[in-house]
JSON list of C-alpha atoms in Angstrom, two decimals:
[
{"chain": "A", "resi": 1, "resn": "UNK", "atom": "CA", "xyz": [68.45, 120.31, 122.75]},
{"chain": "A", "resi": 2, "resn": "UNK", "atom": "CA", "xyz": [71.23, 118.91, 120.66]},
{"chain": "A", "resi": 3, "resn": "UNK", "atom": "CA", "xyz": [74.49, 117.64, 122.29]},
{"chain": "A", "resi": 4, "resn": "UNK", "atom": "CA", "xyz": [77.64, 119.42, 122.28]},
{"chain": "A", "resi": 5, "resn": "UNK", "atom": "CA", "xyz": [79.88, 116.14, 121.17]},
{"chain": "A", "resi": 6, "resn": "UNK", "atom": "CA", "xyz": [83.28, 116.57, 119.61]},
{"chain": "A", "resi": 7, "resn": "UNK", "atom": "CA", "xyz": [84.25, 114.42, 116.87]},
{"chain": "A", "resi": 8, "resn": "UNK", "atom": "CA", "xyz": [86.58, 112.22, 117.95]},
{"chain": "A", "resi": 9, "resn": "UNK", "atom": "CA", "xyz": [89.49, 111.25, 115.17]},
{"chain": "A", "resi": 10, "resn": "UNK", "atom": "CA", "xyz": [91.97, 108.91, 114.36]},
{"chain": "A", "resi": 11, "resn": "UNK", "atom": "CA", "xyz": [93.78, 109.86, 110.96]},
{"chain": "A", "resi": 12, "resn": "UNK", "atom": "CA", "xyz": [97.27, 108.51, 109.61]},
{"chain": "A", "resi": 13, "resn": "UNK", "atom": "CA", "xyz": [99.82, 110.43, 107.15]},
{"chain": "A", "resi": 14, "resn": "UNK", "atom": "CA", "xyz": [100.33, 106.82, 106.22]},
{"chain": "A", "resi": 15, "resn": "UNK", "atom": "CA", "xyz": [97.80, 105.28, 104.63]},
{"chain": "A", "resi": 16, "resn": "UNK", "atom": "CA", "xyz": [94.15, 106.67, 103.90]},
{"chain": "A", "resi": 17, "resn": "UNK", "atom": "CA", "xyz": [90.97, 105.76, 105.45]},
{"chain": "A", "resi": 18, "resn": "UNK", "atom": "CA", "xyz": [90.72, 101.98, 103.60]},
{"chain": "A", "resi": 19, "resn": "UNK", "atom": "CA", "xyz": [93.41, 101.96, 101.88]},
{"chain": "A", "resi": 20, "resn": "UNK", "atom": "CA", "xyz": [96.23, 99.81, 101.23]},
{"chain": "A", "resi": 21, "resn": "UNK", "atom": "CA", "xyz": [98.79, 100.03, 104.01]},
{"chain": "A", "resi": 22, "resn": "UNK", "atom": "CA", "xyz": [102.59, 100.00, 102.64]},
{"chain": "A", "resi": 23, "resn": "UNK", "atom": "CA", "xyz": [104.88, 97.08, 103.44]},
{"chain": "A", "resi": 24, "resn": "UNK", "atom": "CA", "xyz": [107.09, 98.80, 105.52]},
{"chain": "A", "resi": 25, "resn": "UNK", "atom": "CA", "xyz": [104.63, 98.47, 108.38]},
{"chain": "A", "resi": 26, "resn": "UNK", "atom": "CA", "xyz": [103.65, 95.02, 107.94]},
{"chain": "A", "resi": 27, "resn": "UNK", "atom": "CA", "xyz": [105.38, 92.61, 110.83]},
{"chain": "A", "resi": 28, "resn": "UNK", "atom": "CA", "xyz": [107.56, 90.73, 108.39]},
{"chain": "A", "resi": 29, "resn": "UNK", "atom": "CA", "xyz": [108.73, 93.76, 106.46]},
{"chain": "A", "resi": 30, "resn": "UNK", "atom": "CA", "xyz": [109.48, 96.53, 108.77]},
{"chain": "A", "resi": 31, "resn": "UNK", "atom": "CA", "xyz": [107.30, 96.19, 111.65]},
{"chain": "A", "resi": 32, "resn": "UNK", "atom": "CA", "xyz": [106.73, 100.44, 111.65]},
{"chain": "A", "resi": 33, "resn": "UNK", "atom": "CA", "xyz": [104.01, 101.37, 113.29]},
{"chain": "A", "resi": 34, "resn": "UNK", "atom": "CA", "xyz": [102.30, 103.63, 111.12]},
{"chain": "A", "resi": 35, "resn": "UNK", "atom": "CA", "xyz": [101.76, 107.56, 112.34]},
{"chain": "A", "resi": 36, "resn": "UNK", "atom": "CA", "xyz": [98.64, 108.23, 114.17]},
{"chain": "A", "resi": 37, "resn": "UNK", "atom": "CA", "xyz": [96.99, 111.72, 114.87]},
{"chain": "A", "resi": 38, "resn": "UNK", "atom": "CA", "xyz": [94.20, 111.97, 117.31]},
{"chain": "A", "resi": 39, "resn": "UNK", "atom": "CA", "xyz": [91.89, 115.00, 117.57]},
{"chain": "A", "resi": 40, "resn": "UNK", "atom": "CA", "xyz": [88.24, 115.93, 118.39]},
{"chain": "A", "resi": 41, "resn": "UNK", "atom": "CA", "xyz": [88.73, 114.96, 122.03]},
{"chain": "A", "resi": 42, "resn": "UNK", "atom": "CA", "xyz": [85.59, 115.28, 123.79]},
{"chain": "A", "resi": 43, "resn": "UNK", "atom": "CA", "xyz": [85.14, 116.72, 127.30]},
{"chain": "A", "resi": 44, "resn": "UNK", "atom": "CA", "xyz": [85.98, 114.73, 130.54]},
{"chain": "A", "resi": 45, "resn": "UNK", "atom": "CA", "xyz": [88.18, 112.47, 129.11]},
{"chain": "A", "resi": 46, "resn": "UNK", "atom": "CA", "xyz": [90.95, 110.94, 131.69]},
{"chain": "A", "resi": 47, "resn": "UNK", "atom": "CA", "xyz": [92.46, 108.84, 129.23]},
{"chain": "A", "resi": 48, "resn": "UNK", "atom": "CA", "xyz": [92.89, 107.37, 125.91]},
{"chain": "A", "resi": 49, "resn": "UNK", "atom": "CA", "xyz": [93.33, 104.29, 124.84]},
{"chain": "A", "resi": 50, "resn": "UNK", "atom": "CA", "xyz": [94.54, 102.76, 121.04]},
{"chain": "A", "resi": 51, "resn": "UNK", "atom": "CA", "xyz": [93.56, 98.99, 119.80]},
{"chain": "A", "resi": 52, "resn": "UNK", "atom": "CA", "xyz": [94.63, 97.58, 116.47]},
{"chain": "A", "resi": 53, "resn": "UNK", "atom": "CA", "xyz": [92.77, 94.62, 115.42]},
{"chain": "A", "resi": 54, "resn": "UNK", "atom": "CA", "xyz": [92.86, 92.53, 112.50]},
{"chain": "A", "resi": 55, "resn": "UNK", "atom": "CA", "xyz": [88.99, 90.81, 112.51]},
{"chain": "A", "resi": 56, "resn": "UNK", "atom": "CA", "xyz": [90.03, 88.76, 109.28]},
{"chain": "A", "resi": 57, "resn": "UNK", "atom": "CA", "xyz": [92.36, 86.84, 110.75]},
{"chain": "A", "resi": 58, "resn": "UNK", "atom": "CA", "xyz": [91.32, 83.07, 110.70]},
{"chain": "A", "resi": 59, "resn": "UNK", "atom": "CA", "xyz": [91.19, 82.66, 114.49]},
{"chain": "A", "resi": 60, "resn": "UNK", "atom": "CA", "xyz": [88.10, 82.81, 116.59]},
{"chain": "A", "resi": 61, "resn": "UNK", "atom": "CA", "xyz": [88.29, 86.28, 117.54]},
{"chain": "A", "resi": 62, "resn": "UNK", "atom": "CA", "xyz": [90.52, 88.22, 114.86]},
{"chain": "A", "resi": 63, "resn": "UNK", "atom": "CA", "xyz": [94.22, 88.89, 116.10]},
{"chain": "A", "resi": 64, "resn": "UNK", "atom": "CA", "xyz": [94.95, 91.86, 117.91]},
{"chain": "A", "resi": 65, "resn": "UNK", "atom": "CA", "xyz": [98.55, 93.66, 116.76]},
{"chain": "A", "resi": 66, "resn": "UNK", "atom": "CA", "xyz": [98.54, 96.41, 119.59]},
{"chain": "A", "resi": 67, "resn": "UNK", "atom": "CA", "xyz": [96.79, 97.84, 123.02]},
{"chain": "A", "resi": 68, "resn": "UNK", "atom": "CA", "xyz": [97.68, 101.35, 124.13]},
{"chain": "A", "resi": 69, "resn": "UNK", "atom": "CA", "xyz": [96.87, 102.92, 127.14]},
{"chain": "A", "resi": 70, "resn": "UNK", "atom": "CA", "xyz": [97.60, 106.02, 129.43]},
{"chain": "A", "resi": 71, "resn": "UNK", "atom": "CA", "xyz": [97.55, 108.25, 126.78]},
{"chain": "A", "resi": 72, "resn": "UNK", "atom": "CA", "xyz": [97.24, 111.90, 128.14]},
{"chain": "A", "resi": 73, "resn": "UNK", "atom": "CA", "xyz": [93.51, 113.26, 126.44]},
{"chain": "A", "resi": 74, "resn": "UNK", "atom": "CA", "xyz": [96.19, 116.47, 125.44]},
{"chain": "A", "resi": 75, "resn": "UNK", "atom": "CA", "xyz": [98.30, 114.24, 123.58]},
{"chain": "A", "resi": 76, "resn": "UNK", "atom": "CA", "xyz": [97.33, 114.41, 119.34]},
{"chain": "A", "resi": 77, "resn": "UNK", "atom": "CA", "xyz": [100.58, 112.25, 117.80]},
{"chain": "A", "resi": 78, "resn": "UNK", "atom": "CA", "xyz": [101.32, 109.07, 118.84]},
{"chain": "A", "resi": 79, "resn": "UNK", "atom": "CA", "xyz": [104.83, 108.99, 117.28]},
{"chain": "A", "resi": 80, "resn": "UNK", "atom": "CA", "xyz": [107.16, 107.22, 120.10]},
{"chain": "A", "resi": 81, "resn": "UNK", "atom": "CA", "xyz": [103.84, 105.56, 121.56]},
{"chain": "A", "resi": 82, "resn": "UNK", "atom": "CA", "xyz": [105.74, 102.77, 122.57]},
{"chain": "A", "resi": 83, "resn": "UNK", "atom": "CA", "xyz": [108.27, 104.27, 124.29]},
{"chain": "A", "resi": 84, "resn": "UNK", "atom": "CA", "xyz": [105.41, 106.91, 126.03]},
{"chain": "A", "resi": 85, "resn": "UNK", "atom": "CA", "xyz": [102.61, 104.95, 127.35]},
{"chain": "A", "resi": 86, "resn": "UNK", "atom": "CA", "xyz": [101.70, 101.31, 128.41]},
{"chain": "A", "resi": 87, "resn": "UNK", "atom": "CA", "xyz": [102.06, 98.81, 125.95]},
{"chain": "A", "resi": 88, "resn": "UNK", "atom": "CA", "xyz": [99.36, 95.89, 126.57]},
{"chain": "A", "resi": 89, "resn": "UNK", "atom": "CA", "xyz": [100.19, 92.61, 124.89]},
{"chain": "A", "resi": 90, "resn": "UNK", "atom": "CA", "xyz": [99.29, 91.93, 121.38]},
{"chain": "A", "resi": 91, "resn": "UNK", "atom": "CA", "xyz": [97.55, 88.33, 120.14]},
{"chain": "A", "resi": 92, "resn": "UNK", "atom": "CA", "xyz": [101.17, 87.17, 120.08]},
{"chain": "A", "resi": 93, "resn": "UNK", "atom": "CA", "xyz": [101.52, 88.06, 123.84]},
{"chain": "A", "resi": 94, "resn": "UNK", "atom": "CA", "xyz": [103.89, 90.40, 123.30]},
{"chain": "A", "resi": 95, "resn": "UNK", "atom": "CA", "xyz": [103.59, 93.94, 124.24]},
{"chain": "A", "resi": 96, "resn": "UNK", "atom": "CA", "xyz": [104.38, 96.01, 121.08]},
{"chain": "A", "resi": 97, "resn": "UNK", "atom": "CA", "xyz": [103.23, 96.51, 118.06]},
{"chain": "A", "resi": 98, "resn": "UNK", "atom": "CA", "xyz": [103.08, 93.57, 115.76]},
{"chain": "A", "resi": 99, "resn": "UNK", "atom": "CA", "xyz": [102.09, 94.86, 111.79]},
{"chain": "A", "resi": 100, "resn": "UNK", "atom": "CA", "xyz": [100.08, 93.05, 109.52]},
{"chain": "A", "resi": 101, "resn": "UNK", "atom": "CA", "xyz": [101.15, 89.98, 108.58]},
{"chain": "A", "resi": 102, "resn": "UNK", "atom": "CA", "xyz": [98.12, 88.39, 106.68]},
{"chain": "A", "resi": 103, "resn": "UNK", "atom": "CA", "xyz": [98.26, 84.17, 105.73]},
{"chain": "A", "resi": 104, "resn": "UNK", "atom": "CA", "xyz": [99.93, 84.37, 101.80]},
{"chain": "A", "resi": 105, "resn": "UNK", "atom": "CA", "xyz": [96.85, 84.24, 100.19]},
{"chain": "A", "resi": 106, "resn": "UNK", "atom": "CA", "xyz": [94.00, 84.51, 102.55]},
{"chain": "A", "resi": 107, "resn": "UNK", "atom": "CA", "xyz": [93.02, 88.14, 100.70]},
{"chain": "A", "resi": 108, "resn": "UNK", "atom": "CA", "xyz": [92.98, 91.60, 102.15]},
{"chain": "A", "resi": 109, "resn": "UNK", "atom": "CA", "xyz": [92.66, 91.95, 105.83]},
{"chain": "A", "resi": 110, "resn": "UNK", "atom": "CA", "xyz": [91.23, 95.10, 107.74]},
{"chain": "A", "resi": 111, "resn": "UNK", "atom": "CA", "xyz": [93.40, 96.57, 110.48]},
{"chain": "A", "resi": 112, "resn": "UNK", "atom": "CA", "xyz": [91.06, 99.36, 112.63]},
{"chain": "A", "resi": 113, "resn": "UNK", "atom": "CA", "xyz": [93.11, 100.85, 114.61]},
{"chain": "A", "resi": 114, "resn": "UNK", "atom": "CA", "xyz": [90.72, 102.22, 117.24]},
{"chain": "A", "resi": 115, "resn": "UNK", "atom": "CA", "xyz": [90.85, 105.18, 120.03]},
{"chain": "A", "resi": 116, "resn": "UNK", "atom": "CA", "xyz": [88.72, 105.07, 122.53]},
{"chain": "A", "resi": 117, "resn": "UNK", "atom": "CA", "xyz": [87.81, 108.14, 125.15]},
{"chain": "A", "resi": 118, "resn": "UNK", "atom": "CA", "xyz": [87.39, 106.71, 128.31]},
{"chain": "A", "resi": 119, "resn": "UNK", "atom": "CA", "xyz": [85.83, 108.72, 131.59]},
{"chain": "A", "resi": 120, "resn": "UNK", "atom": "CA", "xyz": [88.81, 106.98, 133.72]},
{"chain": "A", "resi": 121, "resn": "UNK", "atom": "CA", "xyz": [92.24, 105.42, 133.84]},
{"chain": "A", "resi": 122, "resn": "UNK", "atom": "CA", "xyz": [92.80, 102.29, 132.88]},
{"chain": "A", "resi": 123, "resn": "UNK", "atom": "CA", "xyz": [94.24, 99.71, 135.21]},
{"chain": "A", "resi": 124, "resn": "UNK", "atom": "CA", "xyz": [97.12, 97.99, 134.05]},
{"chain": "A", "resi": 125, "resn": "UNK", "atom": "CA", "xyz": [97.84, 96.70, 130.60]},
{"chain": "A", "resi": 126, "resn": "UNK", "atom": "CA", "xyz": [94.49, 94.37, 129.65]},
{"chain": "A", "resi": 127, "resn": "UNK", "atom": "CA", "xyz": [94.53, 92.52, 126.57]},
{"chain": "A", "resi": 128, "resn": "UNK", "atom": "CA", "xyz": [91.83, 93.48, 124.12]},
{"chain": "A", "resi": 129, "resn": "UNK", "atom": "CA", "xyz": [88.79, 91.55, 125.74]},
{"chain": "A", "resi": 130, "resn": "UNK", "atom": "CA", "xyz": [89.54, 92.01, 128.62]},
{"chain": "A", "resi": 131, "resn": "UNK", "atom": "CA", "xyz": [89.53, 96.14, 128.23]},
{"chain": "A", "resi": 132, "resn": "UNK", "atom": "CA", "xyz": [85.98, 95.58, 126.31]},
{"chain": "A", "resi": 133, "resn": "UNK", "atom": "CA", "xyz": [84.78, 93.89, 128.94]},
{"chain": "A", "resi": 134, "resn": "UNK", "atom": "CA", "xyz": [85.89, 96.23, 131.99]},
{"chain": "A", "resi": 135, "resn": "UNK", "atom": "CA", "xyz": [85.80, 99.37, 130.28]},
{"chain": "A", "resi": 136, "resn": "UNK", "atom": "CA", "xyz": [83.30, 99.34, 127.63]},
{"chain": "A", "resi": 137, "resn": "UNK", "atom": "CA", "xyz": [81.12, 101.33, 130.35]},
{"chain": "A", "resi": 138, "resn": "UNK", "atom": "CA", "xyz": [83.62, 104.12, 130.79]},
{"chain": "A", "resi": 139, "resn": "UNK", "atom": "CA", "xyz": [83.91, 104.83, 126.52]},
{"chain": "A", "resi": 140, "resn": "UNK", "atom": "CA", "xyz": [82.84, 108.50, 125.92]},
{"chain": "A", "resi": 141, "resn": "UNK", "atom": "CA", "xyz": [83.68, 108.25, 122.42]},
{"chain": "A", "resi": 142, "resn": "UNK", "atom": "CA", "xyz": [85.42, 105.64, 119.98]},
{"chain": "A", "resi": 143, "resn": "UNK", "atom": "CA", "xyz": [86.07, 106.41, 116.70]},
{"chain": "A", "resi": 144, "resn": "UNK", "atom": "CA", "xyz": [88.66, 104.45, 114.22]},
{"chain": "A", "resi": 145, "resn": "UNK", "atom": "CA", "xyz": [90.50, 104.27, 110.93]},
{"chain": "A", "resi": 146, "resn": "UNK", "atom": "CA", "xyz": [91.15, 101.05, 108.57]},
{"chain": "A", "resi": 147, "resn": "UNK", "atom": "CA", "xyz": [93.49, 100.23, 106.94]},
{"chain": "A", "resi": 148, "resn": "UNK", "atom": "CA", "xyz": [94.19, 97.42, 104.25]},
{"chain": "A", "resi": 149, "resn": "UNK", "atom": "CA", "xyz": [96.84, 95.12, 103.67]},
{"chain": "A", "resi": 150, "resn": "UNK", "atom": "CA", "xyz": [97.38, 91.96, 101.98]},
{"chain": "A", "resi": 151, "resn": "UNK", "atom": "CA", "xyz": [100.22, 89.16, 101.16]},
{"chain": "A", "resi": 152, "resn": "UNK", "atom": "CA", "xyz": [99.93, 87.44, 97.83]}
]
């Protein structure tokens, strides 16, 4: 029998699924986080939660620009996400969102900006590993969209 799954989404009126993301939300030139829609929700989800990693980035494990979480499974725009839900810190240690900001040079980078449906709440604000690690149990459904941005 096949399973009833929804498709979990994560779109943006910003930029299209790989493609070039426009200044204005790159850390150095704006710092706008882009709009996000979520939608294909599945079933029994307490929470989502929203990662944007950059896995280009010359450091070990890619730089993370922003962790979301608490977001109400109801909720499909994440306009005034910082404001609305817990902010977890970026690979700056900051807790907002930091845009791309790419080595001049080093090519195009890949920003996935990932949801995640999770069958509980989150605790706290956990950097990026350390929701992986604790949570990566509890996903339902993950989905993502990349963008691409570069500084020459």
């Amino acid at each position: 029998m096949p399973l009833n799954i929804k498709d979990l989404k994560i779109t943006s009126a910003d930029f299209q699924p790989l493609g070039k993301m426009r200044d204005e939300h790159a850390g150095d030139k704006g710092n706008v986080l882009p709009r996000l829609t979520i939608s294909g929700v599945p079933a029994g989800t307490k929470e989502l939660a929203v990662i944007c990693h950059d896995p280009d980035a010359p450091l070990p494990n890619g730089f993370t620009h922003w962790v979301v979480y608490g977001i109400d499974p109801t909720a499909t725009d994440l306009s005034g996400a910082q404001e609305k839900f817990r902010v977890g810190p970026n690979g700056a240690g900051g807790k907002q969102y930091y845009g791309p900001q790419p080595p001049a040079g080093h090519g195009e980078h890949h920003y996935y900006f990932w949801v995640y449906a999770l069958d509980t709440k989150v605790e706290g604000t956990p950097t990026r590993e350390e929701f992986l690690q604790k949570y990566a149990g509890n996903i339902i459904e993950q989905n993502r969209i990349v963008g691409i941005y570069e500084n020459k």
